[in-house]
Amino acid sequence: MMRLTRRYRFCASHRLNSADLTEDQNRELYGKCNNPHGHGHDYAVDITVAGTVDEETGLLLRLQDLDSLIGESILREFDHRNLNQDVAEFSGLVPTSENLARVIENRLKEKWPSHFSAGSPVLEKVSLHETKRNRFELRT
Amino acid sequence: MLITRRVEFSASHVCSLPTLSEAENWALYGPAANPHGHGHNYVLEVSLKGEPDAVTGMVFDLKRLKEILNQTVVEPMDHRFLNAEVAPFDRVVPTAENLAREIWNRLQPYFAAGSARLSNVRLFETEDVFVDYAGGAAE
């Protein structure tokens, strides 16, 4: 089994505020992240794929294929955007990094079959860094 | 317990297959197919698995691990053109995947016996791309 991990970066703003909580409760729960004007991060997301190496090419996968999938399904829609306003999933979902990692996973899983044929590597892990101090990992 | 040692080496390579045209190689390997070559500052992390020895308190002597890594990987590969100077890359494409497997195969004999076993080889080609190889049949 070979695994390959590639890091992608995007910059986005968000505001953490739950419609199910009062104004005071939101301020108490999310603290500075509840600032009504929002705030932003330089996110990094590490995508890990696993599978077998093609004996002829020596490749687990063509990096360009992964780049184009991440580019069109994640970076193009997330980079330099306001997650709450610009990303459909967050119209009714708080854009915590836990939820953001899950949204990334869902988007990749949905598009995976159209980018990679059967027998190709599988998506194994999504690891989202909100800052250099916070990391959120999902084994898919 | 896992113990990991990191070493670095800088090397150049070309990723292309002689059976393919330049355009086909470019489509497969991207800019890595440039026939003039290009280079990376590779970072290698080698992990060993075992239990600390009751007397020494060590899983494996890290000084010895450093010597093994220098002898099998760093000295033969550092500041070399992999395709021309490091076998088997005169006939095997030096992708990160193949390089990780070659490093695994070179290290494996040192840990075939004894309590510390080779657990994982992680090779960073750049800060943003790395491969992990932990051995395995038919690969």
mmCIF file of C-alpha atoms in Angstrom:
data_model
loop_
_atom_site.group_PDB
_atom_site.id
_atom_site.type_symbol
_atom_site.label_atom_id
_atom_site.label_comp_id
_atom_site.label_asym_id
_atom_site.label_seq_id
_atom_site.Cartn_x
_atom_site.Cartn_y
_atom_site.Cartn_z
ATOM 1 C CA MET A 1 0.000 0.000 0.000
ATOM 2 C CA MET A 2 1.305 3.405 -0.984
ATOM 3 C CA ARG A 3 -0.061 6.650 0.377
ATOM 4 C CA LEU A 4 0.377 10.105 -1.071
ATOM 5 C CA THR A 5 -0.448 13.310 0.740
ATOM 6 C CA ARG A 6 -0.680 16.676 -0.932
ATOM 7 C CA ARG A 7 -1.289 20.030 0.705
ATOM 8 C CA TYR A 8 -3.571 22.693 -0.746
ATOM 9 C CA ARG A 9 -4.199 26.165 0.609
ATOM 10 C CA PHE A 10 -7.096 28.576 0.543
ATOM 11 C CA CYS A 11 -7.923 31.833 2.309
ATOM 12 C CA ALA A 12 -11.470 32.391 3.452
ATOM 13 C CA SER A 13 -13.575 34.264 5.970
ATOM 14 C CA HIS A 14 -16.343 32.948 8.184
ATOM 15 C CA ARG A 15 -18.459 33.665 11.205
ATOM 16 C CA LEU A 16 -19.459 31.053 13.768
ATOM 17 C CA ASN A 17 -23.050 31.624 14.790
ATOM 18 C CA SER A 18 -25.748 29.040 15.360
ATOM 19 C CA ALA A 19 -29.370 29.858 14.506
ATOM 20 C CA ASP A 20 -30.383 27.518 17.313
ATOM 21 C CA LEU A 21 -28.773 29.705 19.983
ATOM 22 C CA THR A 22 -29.457 33.189 21.328
ATOM 23 C CA GLU A 23 -27.139 36.115 20.667
ATOM 24 C CA ASP A 24 -25.677 35.811 24.170
ATOM 25 C CA GLN A 25 -25.265 32.067 23.892
ATOM 26 C CA ASN A 26 -23.480 32.416 20.551
ATOM 27 C CA ARG A 27 -21.123 35.050 21.973
ATOM 28 C CA GLU A 28 -20.457 32.848 24.981
ATOM 29 C CA LEU A 29 -19.881 29.697 22.911
ATOM 30 C CA TYR A 30 -17.882 30.951 19.949
ATOM 31 C CA GLY A 31 -16.135 33.951 21.544
ATOM 32 C CA LYS A 32 -14.127 35.989 19.022
ATOM 33 C CA CYS A 33 -15.271 33.704 16.214
ATOM 34 C CA ASN A 34 -18.781 35.103 16.709
ATOM 35 C CA ASN A 35 -17.740 38.634 15.644
ATOM 36 C CA PRO A 36 -20.690 39.751 13.463
ATOM 37 C CA HIS A 37 -18.319 41.133 10.829
ATOM 38 C CA GLY A 38 -16.571 37.764 10.438
ATOM 39 C CA HIS A 39 -12.859 36.998 10.309
ATOM 40 C CA GLY A 40 -10.618 34.794 8.164
ATOM 41 C CA HIS A 41 -7.922 32.142 8.031
ATOM 42 C CA ASP A 42 -5.231 30.853 5.725
ATOM 43 C CA TYR A 43 -6.480 27.294 5.631
ATOM 44 C CA ALA A 44 -4.328 24.356 4.564
ATOM 45 C CA VAL A 45 -5.867 21.017 3.728
ATOM 46 C CA ASP A 46 -3.856 17.808 3.411
ATOM 47 C CA ILE A 47 -5.474 15.211 1.162
ATOM 48 C CA THR A 48 -4.234 11.624 1.560
ATOM 49 C CA VAL A 49 -4.911 8.978 -1.066
ATOM 50 C CA ALA A 50 -4.018 5.309 -0.816
ATOM 51 C CA GLY A 51 -3.633 2.516 -3.345
ATOM 52 C CA THR A 52 -1.146 0.577 -5.401
ATOM 53 C CA VAL A 53 1.594 1.936 -7.628
ATOM 54 C CA ASP A 54 1.283 1.431 -11.373
ATOM 55 C CA GLU A 55 4.290 -0.710 -12.243
ATOM 56 C CA GLU A 56 4.848 0.924 -15.604
ATOM 57 C CA THR A 57 4.583 4.583 -14.668
ATOM 58 C CA GLY A 58 5.731 4.345 -11.049
ATOM 59 C CA LEU A 59 2.806 6.526 -10.061
ATOM 60 C CA LEU A 60 0.071 6.067 -7.486
ATOM 61 C CA LEU A 61 -1.913 8.675 -9.391
ATOM 62 C CA ARG A 62 -1.321 11.617 -11.684
ATOM 63 C CA LEU A 63 -0.965 14.646 -9.446
ATOM 64 C CA GLN A 64 -2.642 16.763 -12.111
ATOM 65 C CA ASP A 65 -5.809 14.679 -11.702
ATOM 66 C CA LEU A 66 -5.884 15.329 -7.974
ATOM 67 C CA ASP A 67 -5.069 18.999 -8.538
ATOM 68 C CA SER A 68 -7.914 19.440 -10.999
ATOM 69 C CA LEU A 69 -10.411 17.723 -8.700
ATOM 70 C CA ILE A 70 -9.404 19.811 -5.675
ATOM 71 C CA GLY A 71 -9.156 22.928 -7.812
ATOM 72 C CA GLU A 72 -12.623 22.750 -9.243
ATOM 73 C CA SER A 73 -14.511 21.293 -6.292
ATOM 74 C CA ILE A 74 -12.764 23.063 -3.387
ATOM 75 C CA LEU A 75 -10.305 25.847 -4.173
ATOM 76 C CA ARG A 76 -12.301 27.605 -6.868
ATOM 77 C CA GLU A 77 -15.318 27.884 -4.579
ATOM 78 C CA PHE A 78 -13.594 28.428 -1.222
ATOM 79 C CA ASP A 79 -10.518 30.547 -1.917
ATOM 80 C CA HIS A 80 -10.959 34.247 -1.139
ATOM 81 C CA ARG A 81 -14.604 33.687 -0.297
ATOM 82 C CA ASN A 82 -16.886 34.204 2.638
ATOM 83 C CA LEU A 83 -17.814 30.644 3.597
ATOM 84 C CA ASN A 84 -21.139 31.617 5.198
ATOM 85 C CA GLN A 85 -22.318 33.546 2.162
ATOM 86 C CA ASP A 86 -20.544 32.008 -0.793
ATOM 87 C CA VAL A 87 -20.609 28.269 -0.089
ATOM 88 C CA ALA A 88 -24.017 26.628 -0.399
ATOM 89 C CA GLU A 89 -23.540 24.057 2.359
ATOM 90 C CA PHE A 90 -23.039 26.784 4.970
ATOM 91 C CA SER A 91 -26.333 28.555 4.402
ATOM 92 C CA GLY A 92 -27.724 26.364 7.171
ATOM 93 C CA LEU A 93 -24.564 24.969 8.736
ATOM 94 C CA VAL A 94 -22.045 26.662 11.046
ATOM 95 C CA PRO A 95 -18.676 26.793 9.224
ATOM 96 C CA THR A 96 -16.600 25.379 12.052
ATOM 97 C CA SER A 97 -13.517 23.534 10.853
ATOM 98 C CA GLU A 98 -15.166 20.272 11.855
ATOM 99 C CA ASN A 99 -18.026 21.023 9.460
ATOM 100 C CA LEU A 100 -15.680 22.422 6.823
ATOM 101 C CA ALA A 101 -13.615 19.214 6.843
ATOM 102 C CA ARG A 102 -16.823 17.209 6.447
ATOM 103 C CA VAL A 103 -18.002 19.395 3.553
ATOM 104 C CA ILE A 104 -14.640 18.920 1.807
ATOM 105 C CA GLU A 105 -14.870 15.163 2.313
ATOM 106 C CA ASN A 106 -18.437 15.047 0.973
ATOM 107 C CA ARG A 107 -17.556 17.073 -2.106
ATOM 108 C CA LEU A 108 -14.529 14.921 -2.890
ATOM 109 C CA LYS A 109 -16.385 11.661 -2.360
ATOM 110 C CA GLU A 110 -19.165 12.805 -4.665
ATOM 111 C CA LYS A 111 -16.791 13.720 -7.492
ATOM 112 C CA TRP A 112 -14.194 10.985 -6.960
ATOM 113 C CA PRO A 113 -15.772 8.413 -9.315
ATOM 114 C CA SER A 114 -15.888 10.890 -12.219
ATOM 115 C CA HIS A 115 -12.172 11.735 -11.819
ATOM 116 C CA PHE A 116 -10.702 8.357 -10.944
ATOM 117 C CA SER A 117 -11.581 5.011 -12.458
ATOM 118 C CA ALA A 118 -12.240 1.849 -10.477
ATOM 119 C CA GLY A 119 -9.061 0.376 -9.036
ATOM 120 C CA SER A 120 -7.555 3.835 -8.661
ATOM 121 C CA PRO A 121 -6.464 5.203 -5.315
ATOM 122 C CA VAL A 122 -9.072 5.915 -2.691
ATOM 123 C CA LEU A 123 -9.490 9.016 -0.591
ATOM 124 C CA GLU A 124 -8.167 8.052 2.825
ATOM 125 C CA LYS A 125 -7.848 11.190 4.909
ATOM 126 C CA VAL A 126 -8.749 14.874 4.952
ATOM 127 C CA SER A 127 -6.719 16.942 7.387
ATOM 128 C CA LEU A 128 -7.717 20.584 7.689
ATOM 129 C CA HIS A 129 -5.456 23.140 9.336
ATOM 130 C CA GLU A 130 -7.390 26.238 10.389
ATOM 131 C CA THR A 131 -4.257 27.855 11.760
ATOM 132 C CA LYS A 132 -0.828 26.448 12.492
ATOM 133 C CA ARG A 133 -2.135 25.432 15.908
ATOM 134 C CA ASN A 134 -5.424 23.727 15.049
ATOM 135 C CA ARG A 135 -5.819 20.613 12.937
ATOM 136 C CA PHE A 136 -8.956 18.599 12.159
ATOM 137 C CA GLU A 137 -8.580 15.098 10.735
ATOM 138 C CA LEU A 138 -11.178 12.910 9.079
ATOM 139 C CA ARG A 139 -10.451 9.336 8.058
ATOM 140 C CA THR A 140 -12.866 8.712 5.260
ATOM 141 C CA MET B 1 6.639 2.397 20.293
ATOM 142 C CA LEU B 2 7.561 4.218 17.082
ATOM 143 C CA ILE B 3 10.812 6.110 16.711
ATOM 144 C CA THR B 4 11.454 8.319 13.701
ATOM 145 C CA ARG B 5 14.598 9.868 12.296
ATOM 146 C CA ARG B 6 14.671 12.558 9.632
ATOM 147 C CA VAL B 7 17.422 13.065 7.060
ATOM 148 C CA GLU B 8 17.627 15.268 4.003
ATOM 149 C CA PHE B 9 19.187 14.949 0.595
ATOM 150 C CA SER B 10 19.053 17.042 -2.540
ATOM 151 C CA ALA B 11 18.915 15.399 -5.930
ATOM 152 C CA SER B 12 17.762 15.911 -9.492
ATOM 153 C CA HIS B 13 15.636 13.644 -11.648
ATOM 154 C CA VAL B 14 13.521 13.310 -14.771
ATOM 155 C CA CYS B 15 10.228 11.425 -14.780
ATOM 156 C CA SER B 16 9.528 10.032 -18.219
ATOM 157 C CA LEU B 17 9.130 6.711 -20.001
ATOM 158 C CA PRO B 18 11.238 5.968 -23.085
ATOM 159 C CA THR B 19 8.221 4.259 -24.650
ATOM 160 C CA LEU B 20 6.161 7.471 -24.626
ATOM 161 C CA SER B 21 6.362 10.640 -26.681
ATOM 162 C CA GLU B 22 7.342 13.938 -25.073
ATOM 163 C CA ALA B 23 3.685 15.038 -25.122
ATOM 164 C CA GLU B 24 2.527 11.779 -23.538
ATOM 165 C CA ASN B 25 5.178 12.036 -20.839
ATOM 166 C CA TRP B 26 4.162 15.616 -20.135
ATOM 167 C CA ALA B 27 0.522 14.549 -19.820
ATOM 168 C CA LEU B 28 1.502 11.807 -17.391
ATOM 169 C CA TYR B 29 4.194 13.425 -15.259
ATOM 170 C CA GLY B 30 3.597 17.154 -15.817
ATOM 171 C CA PRO B 31 6.642 19.440 -15.541
ATOM 172 C CA ALA B 32 8.575 16.561 -13.935
ATOM 173 C CA ALA B 33 8.985 15.223 -17.489
ATOM 174 C CA ASN B 34 11.282 18.085 -18.512
ATOM 175 C CA PRO B 35 14.120 16.176 -20.225
ATOM 176 C CA HIS B 36 16.765 18.480 -18.758
ATOM 177 C CA GLY B 37 15.765 17.447 -15.257
ATOM 178 C CA HIS B 38 14.929 19.393 -12.116
ATOM 179 C CA GLY B 39 15.622 18.861 -8.425
ATOM 180 C CA HIS B 40 14.187 18.626 -4.946
ATOM 181 C CA ASN B 41 15.282 18.946 -1.368
ATOM 182 C CA TYR B 42 14.022 15.547 -0.331
ATOM 183 C CA VAL B 43 13.204 14.946 3.310
ATOM 184 C CA LEU B 44 13.104 11.353 4.486
ATOM 185 C CA GLU B 45 11.496 10.219 7.730
ATOM 186 C CA VAL B 46 12.163 6.624 8.685
ATOM 187 C CA SER B 47 10.108 5.070 11.471
ATOM 188 C CA LEU B 48 11.048 1.962 13.424
ATOM 189 C CA LYS B 49 8.684 0.012 15.618
ATOM 190 C CA GLY B 50 9.656 -1.895 18.733
ATOM 191 C CA GLU B 51 9.790 -1.918 22.493
ATOM 192 C CA PRO B 52 12.530 -0.147 24.460
ATOM 193 C CA ASP B 53 15.264 -2.543 25.578
ATOM 194 C CA ALA B 54 15.045 -3.223 29.320
ATOM 195 C CA VAL B 55 18.713 -2.379 29.823
ATOM 196 C CA THR B 56 19.419 0.425 27.331
ATOM 197 C CA GLY B 57 15.969 2.021 27.344
ATOM 198 C CA MET B 58 16.192 2.327 23.551
ATOM 199 C CA VAL B 59 14.104 0.856 20.732
ATOM 200 C CA PHE B 60 17.112 1.194 18.447
ATOM 201 C CA ASP B 61 20.360 3.106 18.670
ATOM 202 C CA LEU B 62 19.623 6.369 16.823
ATOM 203 C CA LYS B 63 23.333 6.884 16.137
ATOM 204 C CA ARG B 64 23.330 3.555 14.342
ATOM 205 C CA LEU B 65 20.142 4.481 12.466
ATOM 206 C CA LYS B 66 21.801 7.705 11.341
ATOM 207 C CA GLU B 67 24.802 5.719 10.061
ATOM 208 C CA ILE B 68 22.545 3.312 8.164
ATOM 209 C CA LEU B 69 20.567 6.161 6.589
ATOM 210 C CA ASN B 70 23.727 7.995 5.595
ATOM 211 C CA GLN B 71 25.292 4.892 4.107
ATOM 212 C CA THR B 72 22.259 3.572 2.223
ATOM 213 C CA VAL B 73 20.475 6.768 1.182
ATOM 214 C CA VAL B 74 22.209 10.081 1.803
ATOM 215 C CA GLU B 75 25.712 9.284 0.555
ATOM 216 C CA PRO B 76 24.600 7.541 -2.649
ATOM 217 C CA MET B 77 21.822 10.034 -3.469
ATOM 218 C CA ASP B 78 22.747 13.472 -2.142
ATOM 219 C CA HIS B 79 23.691 15.934 -4.898
ATOM 220 C CA ARG B 80 23.235 13.279 -7.558
ATOM 221 C CA PHE B 81 21.234 12.982 -10.736
ATOM 222 C CA LEU B 82 19.119 9.975 -9.815
ATOM 223 C CA ASN B 83 18.451 8.759 -13.370
ATOM 224 C CA ALA B 84 22.130 8.586 -14.274
ATOM 225 C CA GLU B 85 23.904 7.936 -11.004
ATOM 226 C CA VAL B 86 21.680 5.864 -8.723
ATOM 227 C CA ALA B 87 20.560 2.362 -9.662
ATOM 228 C CA PRO B 88 17.879 1.201 -10.375
ATOM 229 C CA PHE B 89 16.745 4.614 -11.650
ATOM 230 C CA ASP B 90 18.609 4.135 -14.912
ATOM 231 C CA ARG B 91 15.669 1.864 -15.817
ATOM 232 C CA VAL B 92 13.005 2.630 -13.189
ATOM 233 C CA VAL B 93 11.255 6.020 -13.223
ATOM 234 C CA PRO B 94 12.392 7.949 -10.126
ATOM 235 C CA THR B 95 8.925 9.039 -9.001
ATOM 236 C CA ALA B 96 8.505 9.720 -5.294
ATOM 237 C CA GLU B 97 6.625 6.423 -5.072
ATOM 238 C CA ASN B 98 9.470 4.419 -6.604
ATOM 239 C CA LEU B 99 12.074 6.272 -4.581
ATOM 240 C CA ALA B 100 10.214 5.456 -1.349
ATOM 241 C CA ARG B 101 10.046 1.767 -2.345
ATOM 242 C CA GLU B 102 13.739 1.709 -3.225
ATOM 243 C CA ILE B 103 14.627 3.289 0.125
ATOM 244 C CA TRP B 104 12.412 0.756 1.908
ATOM 245 C CA ASN B 105 14.145 -2.110 0.080
ATOM 246 C CA ARG B 106 17.586 -0.752 0.943
ATOM 247 C CA LEU B 107 16.717 -0.376 4.639
ATOM 248 C CA GLN B 108 14.712 -3.544 5.143
ATOM 249 C CA PRO B 109 17.699 -5.961 5.491
ATOM 250 C CA TYR B 110 19.033 -3.985 8.474
ATOM 251 C CA PHE B 111 15.804 -4.581 10.367
ATOM 252 C CA ALA B 112 14.888 -8.106 9.243
ATOM 253 C CA ALA B 113 16.164 -9.543 12.513
ATOM 254 C CA GLY B 114 16.224 -7.942 15.929
ATOM 255 C CA SER B 115 13.510 -6.319 17.967
ATOM 256 C CA ALA B 116 13.183 -3.040 16.022
ATOM 257 C CA ARG B 117 11.336 -3.414 12.723
ATOM 258 C CA LEU B 118 11.103 -1.016 9.813
ATOM 259 C CA SER B 119 7.623 0.485 10.126
ATOM 260 C CA ASN B 120 7.276 3.347 7.640
ATOM 261 C CA VAL B 121 9.200 5.363 5.088
ATOM 262 C CA ARG B 122 7.881 8.890 4.510
ATOM 263 C CA LEU B 123 9.469 10.814 1.678
ATOM 264 C CA PHE B 124 8.747 14.505 1.148
ATOM 265 C CA GLU B 125 9.435 15.598 -2.403
ATOM 266 C CA THR B 126 8.475 19.157 -1.491
ATOM 267 C CA GLU B 127 6.933 20.619 1.652
ATOM 268 C CA ASP B 128 3.532 20.065 0.085
ATOM 269 C CA VAL B 129 3.810 16.511 -1.281
ATOM 270 C CA PHE B 130 4.905 13.354 0.459
ATOM 271 C CA VAL B 131 4.423 9.615 0.103
ATOM 272 C CA ASP B 132 4.237 6.961 2.822
ATOM 273 C CA TYR B 133 5.294 3.390 2.201
ATOM 274 C CA ALA B 134 5.111 0.611 4.753
ATOM 275 C CA GLY B 135 6.032 -2.312 2.538
ATOM 276 C CA GLY B 136 3.609 -4.808 1.166
ATOM 277 C CA ALA B 137 3.444 -7.587 -1.393
ATOM 278 C CA ALA B 138 2.724 -7.049 -5.089
ATOM 279 C CA GLU B 139 3.724 -3.411 -4.967
#
